PDB file of C-alpha atoms in Angstrom:
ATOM      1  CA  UNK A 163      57.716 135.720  86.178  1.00 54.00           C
ATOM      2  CA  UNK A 164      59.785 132.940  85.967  1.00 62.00           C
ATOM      3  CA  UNK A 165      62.572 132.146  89.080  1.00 75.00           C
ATOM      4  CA  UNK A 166      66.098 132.580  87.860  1.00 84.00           C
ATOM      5  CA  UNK A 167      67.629 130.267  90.519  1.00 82.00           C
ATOM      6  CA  UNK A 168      65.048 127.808  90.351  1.00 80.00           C
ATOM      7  CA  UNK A 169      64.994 127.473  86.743  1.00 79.00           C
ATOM      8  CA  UNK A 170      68.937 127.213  86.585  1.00 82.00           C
ATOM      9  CA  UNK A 171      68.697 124.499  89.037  1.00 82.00           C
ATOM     10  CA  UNK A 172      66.371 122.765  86.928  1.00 80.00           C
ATOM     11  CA  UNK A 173      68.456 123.201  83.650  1.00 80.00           C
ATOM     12  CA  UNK A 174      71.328 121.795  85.574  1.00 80.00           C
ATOM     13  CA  UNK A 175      69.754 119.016  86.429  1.00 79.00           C
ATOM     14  CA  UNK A 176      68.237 118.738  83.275  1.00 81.00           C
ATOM     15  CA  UNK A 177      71.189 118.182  81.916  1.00 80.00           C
ATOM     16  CA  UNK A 178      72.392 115.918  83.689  1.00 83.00           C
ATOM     17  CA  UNK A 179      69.449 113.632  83.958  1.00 85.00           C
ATOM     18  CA  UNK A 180      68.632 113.949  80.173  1.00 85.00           C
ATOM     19  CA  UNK A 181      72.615 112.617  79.756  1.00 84.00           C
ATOM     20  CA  UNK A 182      71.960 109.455  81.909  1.00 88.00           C
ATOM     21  CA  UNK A 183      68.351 108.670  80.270  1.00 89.00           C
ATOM     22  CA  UNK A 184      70.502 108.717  76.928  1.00 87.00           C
ATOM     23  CA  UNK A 185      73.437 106.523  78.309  1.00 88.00           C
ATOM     24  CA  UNK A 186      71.036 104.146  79.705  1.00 91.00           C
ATOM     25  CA  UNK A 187      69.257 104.073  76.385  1.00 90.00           C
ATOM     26  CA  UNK A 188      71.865 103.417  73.690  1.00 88.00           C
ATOM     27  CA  UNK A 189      73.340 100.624  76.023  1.00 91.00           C
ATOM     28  CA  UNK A 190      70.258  98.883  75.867  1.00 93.00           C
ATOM     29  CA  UNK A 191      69.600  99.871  72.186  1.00 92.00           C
ATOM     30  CA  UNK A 192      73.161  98.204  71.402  1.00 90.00           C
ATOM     31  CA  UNK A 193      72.881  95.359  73.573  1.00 94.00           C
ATOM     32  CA  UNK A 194      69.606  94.607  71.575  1.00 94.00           C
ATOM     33  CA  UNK A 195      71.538  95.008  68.067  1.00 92.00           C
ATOM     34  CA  UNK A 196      74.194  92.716  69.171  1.00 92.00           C
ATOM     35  CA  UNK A 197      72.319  89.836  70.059  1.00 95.00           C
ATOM     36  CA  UNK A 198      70.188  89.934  67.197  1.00 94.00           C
ATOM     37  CA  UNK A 199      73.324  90.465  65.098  1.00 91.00           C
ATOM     38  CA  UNK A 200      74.346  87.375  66.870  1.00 91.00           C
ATOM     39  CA  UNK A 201      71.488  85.469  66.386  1.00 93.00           C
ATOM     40  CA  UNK A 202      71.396  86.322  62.512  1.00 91.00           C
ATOM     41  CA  UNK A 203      74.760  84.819  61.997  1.00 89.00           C
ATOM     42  CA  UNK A 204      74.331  81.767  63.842  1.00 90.00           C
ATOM     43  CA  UNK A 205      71.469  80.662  61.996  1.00 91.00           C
ATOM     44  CA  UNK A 206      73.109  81.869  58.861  1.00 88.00           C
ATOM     45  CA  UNK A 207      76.599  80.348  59.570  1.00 85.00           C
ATOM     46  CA  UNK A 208      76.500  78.582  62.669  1.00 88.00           C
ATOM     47  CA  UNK A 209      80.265  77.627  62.200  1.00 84.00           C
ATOM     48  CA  UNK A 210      81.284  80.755  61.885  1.00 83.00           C
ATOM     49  CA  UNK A 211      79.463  82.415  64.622  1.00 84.00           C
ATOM     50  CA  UNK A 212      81.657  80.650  67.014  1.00 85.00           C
ATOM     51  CA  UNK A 213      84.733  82.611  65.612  1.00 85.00           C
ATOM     52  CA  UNK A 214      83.153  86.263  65.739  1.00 86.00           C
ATOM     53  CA  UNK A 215      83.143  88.715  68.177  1.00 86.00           C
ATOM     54  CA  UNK A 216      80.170  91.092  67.477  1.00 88.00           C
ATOM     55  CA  UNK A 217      80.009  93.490  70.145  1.00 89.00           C
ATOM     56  CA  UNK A 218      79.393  97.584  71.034  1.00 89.00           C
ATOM     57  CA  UNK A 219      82.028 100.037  72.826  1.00 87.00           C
ATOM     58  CA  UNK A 220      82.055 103.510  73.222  1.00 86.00           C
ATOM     59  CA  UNK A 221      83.957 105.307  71.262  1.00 81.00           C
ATOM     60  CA  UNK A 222      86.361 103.446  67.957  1.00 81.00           C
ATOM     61  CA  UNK A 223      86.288 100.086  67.076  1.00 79.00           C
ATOM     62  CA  UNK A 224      88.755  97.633  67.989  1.00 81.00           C
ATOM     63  CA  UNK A 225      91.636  97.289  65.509  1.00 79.00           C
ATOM     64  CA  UNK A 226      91.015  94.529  62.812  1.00 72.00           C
ATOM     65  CA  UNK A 227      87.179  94.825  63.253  1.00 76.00           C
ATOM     66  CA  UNK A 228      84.954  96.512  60.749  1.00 70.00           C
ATOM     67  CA  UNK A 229      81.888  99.122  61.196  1.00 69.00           C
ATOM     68  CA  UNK A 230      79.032  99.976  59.586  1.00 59.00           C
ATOM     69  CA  UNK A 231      78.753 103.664  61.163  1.00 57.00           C
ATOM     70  CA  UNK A 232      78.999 105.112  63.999  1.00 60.00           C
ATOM     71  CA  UNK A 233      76.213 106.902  66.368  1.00 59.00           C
ATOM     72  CA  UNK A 234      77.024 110.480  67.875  1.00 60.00           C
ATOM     73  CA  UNK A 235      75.427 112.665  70.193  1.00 59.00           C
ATOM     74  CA  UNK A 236      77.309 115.898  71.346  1.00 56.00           C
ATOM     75  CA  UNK A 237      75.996 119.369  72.439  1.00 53.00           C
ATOM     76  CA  UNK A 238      77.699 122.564  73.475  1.00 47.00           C
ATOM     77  CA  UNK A 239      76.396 121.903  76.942  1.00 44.00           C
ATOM     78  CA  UNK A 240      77.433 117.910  77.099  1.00 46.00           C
ATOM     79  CA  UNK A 241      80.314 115.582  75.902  1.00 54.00           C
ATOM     80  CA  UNK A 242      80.055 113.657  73.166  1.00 65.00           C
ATOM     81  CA  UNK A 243      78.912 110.029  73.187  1.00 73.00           C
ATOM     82  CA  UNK A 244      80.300 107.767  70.510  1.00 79.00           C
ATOM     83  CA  UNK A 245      78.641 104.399  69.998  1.00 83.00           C
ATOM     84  CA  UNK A 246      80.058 102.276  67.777  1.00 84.00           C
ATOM     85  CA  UNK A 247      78.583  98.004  67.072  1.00 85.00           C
ATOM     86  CA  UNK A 248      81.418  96.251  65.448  1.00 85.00           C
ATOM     87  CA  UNK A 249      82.282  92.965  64.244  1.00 84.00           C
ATOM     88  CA  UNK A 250      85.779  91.004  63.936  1.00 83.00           C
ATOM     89  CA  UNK A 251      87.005  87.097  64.123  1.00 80.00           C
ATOM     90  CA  UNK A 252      88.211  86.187  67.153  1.00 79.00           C
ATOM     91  CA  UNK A 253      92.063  85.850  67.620  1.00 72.00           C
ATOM     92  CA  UNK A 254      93.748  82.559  66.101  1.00 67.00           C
ATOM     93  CA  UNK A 255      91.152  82.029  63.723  1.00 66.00           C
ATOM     94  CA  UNK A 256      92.134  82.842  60.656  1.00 66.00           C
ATOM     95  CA  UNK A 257      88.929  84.545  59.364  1.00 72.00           C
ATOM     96  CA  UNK A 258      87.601  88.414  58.625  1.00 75.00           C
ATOM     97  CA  UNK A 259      83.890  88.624  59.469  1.00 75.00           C
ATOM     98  CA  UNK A 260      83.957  90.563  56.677  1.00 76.00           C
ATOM     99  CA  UNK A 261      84.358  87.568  54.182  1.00 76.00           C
ATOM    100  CA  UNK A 262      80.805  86.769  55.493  1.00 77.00           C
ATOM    101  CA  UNK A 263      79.040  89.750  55.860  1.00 80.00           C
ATOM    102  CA  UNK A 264      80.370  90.598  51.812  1.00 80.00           C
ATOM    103  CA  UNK A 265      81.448  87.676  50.155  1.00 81.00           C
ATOM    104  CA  UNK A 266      84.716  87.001  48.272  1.00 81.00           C
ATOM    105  CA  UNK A 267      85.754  86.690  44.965  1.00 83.00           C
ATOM    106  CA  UNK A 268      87.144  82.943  43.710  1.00 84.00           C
ATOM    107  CA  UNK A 269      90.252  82.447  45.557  1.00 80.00           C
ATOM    108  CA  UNK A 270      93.304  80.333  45.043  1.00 84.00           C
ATOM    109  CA  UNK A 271      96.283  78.803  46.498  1.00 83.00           C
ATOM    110  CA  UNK A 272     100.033  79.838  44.635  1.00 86.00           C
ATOM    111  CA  UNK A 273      99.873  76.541  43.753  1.00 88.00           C
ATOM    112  CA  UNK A 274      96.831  78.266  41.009  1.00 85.00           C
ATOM    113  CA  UNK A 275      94.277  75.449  43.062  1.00 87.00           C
ATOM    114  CA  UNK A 276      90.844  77.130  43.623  1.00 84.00           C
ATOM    115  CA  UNK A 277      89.547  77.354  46.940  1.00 82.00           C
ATOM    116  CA  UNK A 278      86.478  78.418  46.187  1.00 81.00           C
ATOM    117  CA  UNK A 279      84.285  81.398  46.958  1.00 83.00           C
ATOM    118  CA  UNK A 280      82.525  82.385  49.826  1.00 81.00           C
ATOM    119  CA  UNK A 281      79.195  84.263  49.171  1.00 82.00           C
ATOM    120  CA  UNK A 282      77.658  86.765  50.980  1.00 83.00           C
ATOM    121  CA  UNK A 283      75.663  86.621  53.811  1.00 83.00           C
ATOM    122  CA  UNK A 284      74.989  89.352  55.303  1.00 85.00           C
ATOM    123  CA  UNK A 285      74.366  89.545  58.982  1.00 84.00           C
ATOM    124  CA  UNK A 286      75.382  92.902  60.116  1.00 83.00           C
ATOM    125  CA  UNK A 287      73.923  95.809  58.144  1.00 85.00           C
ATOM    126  CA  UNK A 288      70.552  94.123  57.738  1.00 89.00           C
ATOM    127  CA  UNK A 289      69.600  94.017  61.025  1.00 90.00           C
ATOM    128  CA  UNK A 290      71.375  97.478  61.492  1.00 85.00           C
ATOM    129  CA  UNK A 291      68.866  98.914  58.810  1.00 89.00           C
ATOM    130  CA  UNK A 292      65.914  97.137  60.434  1.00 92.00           C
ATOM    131  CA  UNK A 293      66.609  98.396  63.894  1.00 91.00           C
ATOM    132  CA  UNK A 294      67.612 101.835  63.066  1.00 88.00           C
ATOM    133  CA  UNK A 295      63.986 103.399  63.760  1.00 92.00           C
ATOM    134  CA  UNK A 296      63.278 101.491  66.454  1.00 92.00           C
ATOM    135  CA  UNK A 297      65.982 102.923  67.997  1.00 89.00           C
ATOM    136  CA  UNK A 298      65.557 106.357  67.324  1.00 89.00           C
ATOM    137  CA  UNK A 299      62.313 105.827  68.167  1.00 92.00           C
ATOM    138  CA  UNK A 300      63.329 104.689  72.036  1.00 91.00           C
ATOM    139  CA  UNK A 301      65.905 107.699  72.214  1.00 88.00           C
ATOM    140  CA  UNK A 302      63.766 109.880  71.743  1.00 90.00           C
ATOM    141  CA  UNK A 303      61.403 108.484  74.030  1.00 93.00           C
ATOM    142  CA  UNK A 304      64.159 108.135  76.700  1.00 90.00           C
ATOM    143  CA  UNK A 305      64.736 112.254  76.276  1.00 88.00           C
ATOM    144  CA  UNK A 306      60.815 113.227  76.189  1.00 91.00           C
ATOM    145  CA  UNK A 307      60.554 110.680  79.811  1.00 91.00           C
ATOM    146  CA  UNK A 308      64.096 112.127  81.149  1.00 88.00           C
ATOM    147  CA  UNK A 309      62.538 116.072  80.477  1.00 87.00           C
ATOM    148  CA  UNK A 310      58.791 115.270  81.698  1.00 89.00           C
ATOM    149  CA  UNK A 311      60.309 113.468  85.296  1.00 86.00           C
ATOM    150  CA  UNK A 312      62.681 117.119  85.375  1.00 83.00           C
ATOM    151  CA  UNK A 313      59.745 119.300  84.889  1.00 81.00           C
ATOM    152  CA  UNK A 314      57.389 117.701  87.429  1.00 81.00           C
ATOM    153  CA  UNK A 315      59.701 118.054  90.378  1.00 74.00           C
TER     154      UNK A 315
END
């Protein structure tokens, strides 16, 4: 027969220590995006790497940045953690990251002078689509390790 208070105690701690595996986990998960994401443009546009902020925060973007999606993880039993890797040009610099990551049409001045164009070069949702399983993958992980330490005390 299984121990009420014993087994409560373990589901509260449970809890708790499956919460912290996942914290730990996405941090590292979007620290790894990030730099890649980082790395991608600087090779790509080295210029214009120096003028974006790609970064990761809990919860909503920054205003004047753009996202690809968002990450959630919420339970009846745990508060909601919002992840959310975003991009935007650094104040004073004139630019949208997203002129980069999607290209623009021909622009021109009122004068009617062309501009030019700026094509696309993605460097955001690639590496987002590439590293999606991978970090599922480590997640997951994180929760089966978090569960198996609970279990063996």
């Amino acid at each position: 027969m299984v121990e009420t208070a014993k087994f409560r105690k373990k589901m509260a701690a449970m809890r708790t220590e499956v919460h912290e595996a996942l914290v730990r986990s996405v941090e590292a998960n979007a620290e790894k995006v990030c730099a890649e994401m980082r790395a991608m443009l600087a090779i790509q546009r080295p210029a214009v790497a120096a003028q974006v902020d790609i970064d990761w925060t809990w919860g909503d973007a920054p205003k004047g940045s753009f996202t690809i999606g968002k990450a959630s993880f919420n339970g009846a039993e745990t508060t909601a953690l919002t992840v959310t890797i975003y991009a935007r040009a650094k104040s004073g610099s004139g630019i949208s990251a997203g002129w980069f990551e999607f290209g623009t049409a021909p622009r021109f001045h009122e004068s009617g002078k062309a501009t030019g164009r700026i094509t696309a070069t993605p460097f955001f949702f690639p590496v987002y689509r590439s590293n999606r399983q991978r970090v599922q993958s480590s997640l997951r992980a994180a929760l089966r390790r978090a569960v198996k330490k609970i279990n063996a005390s």
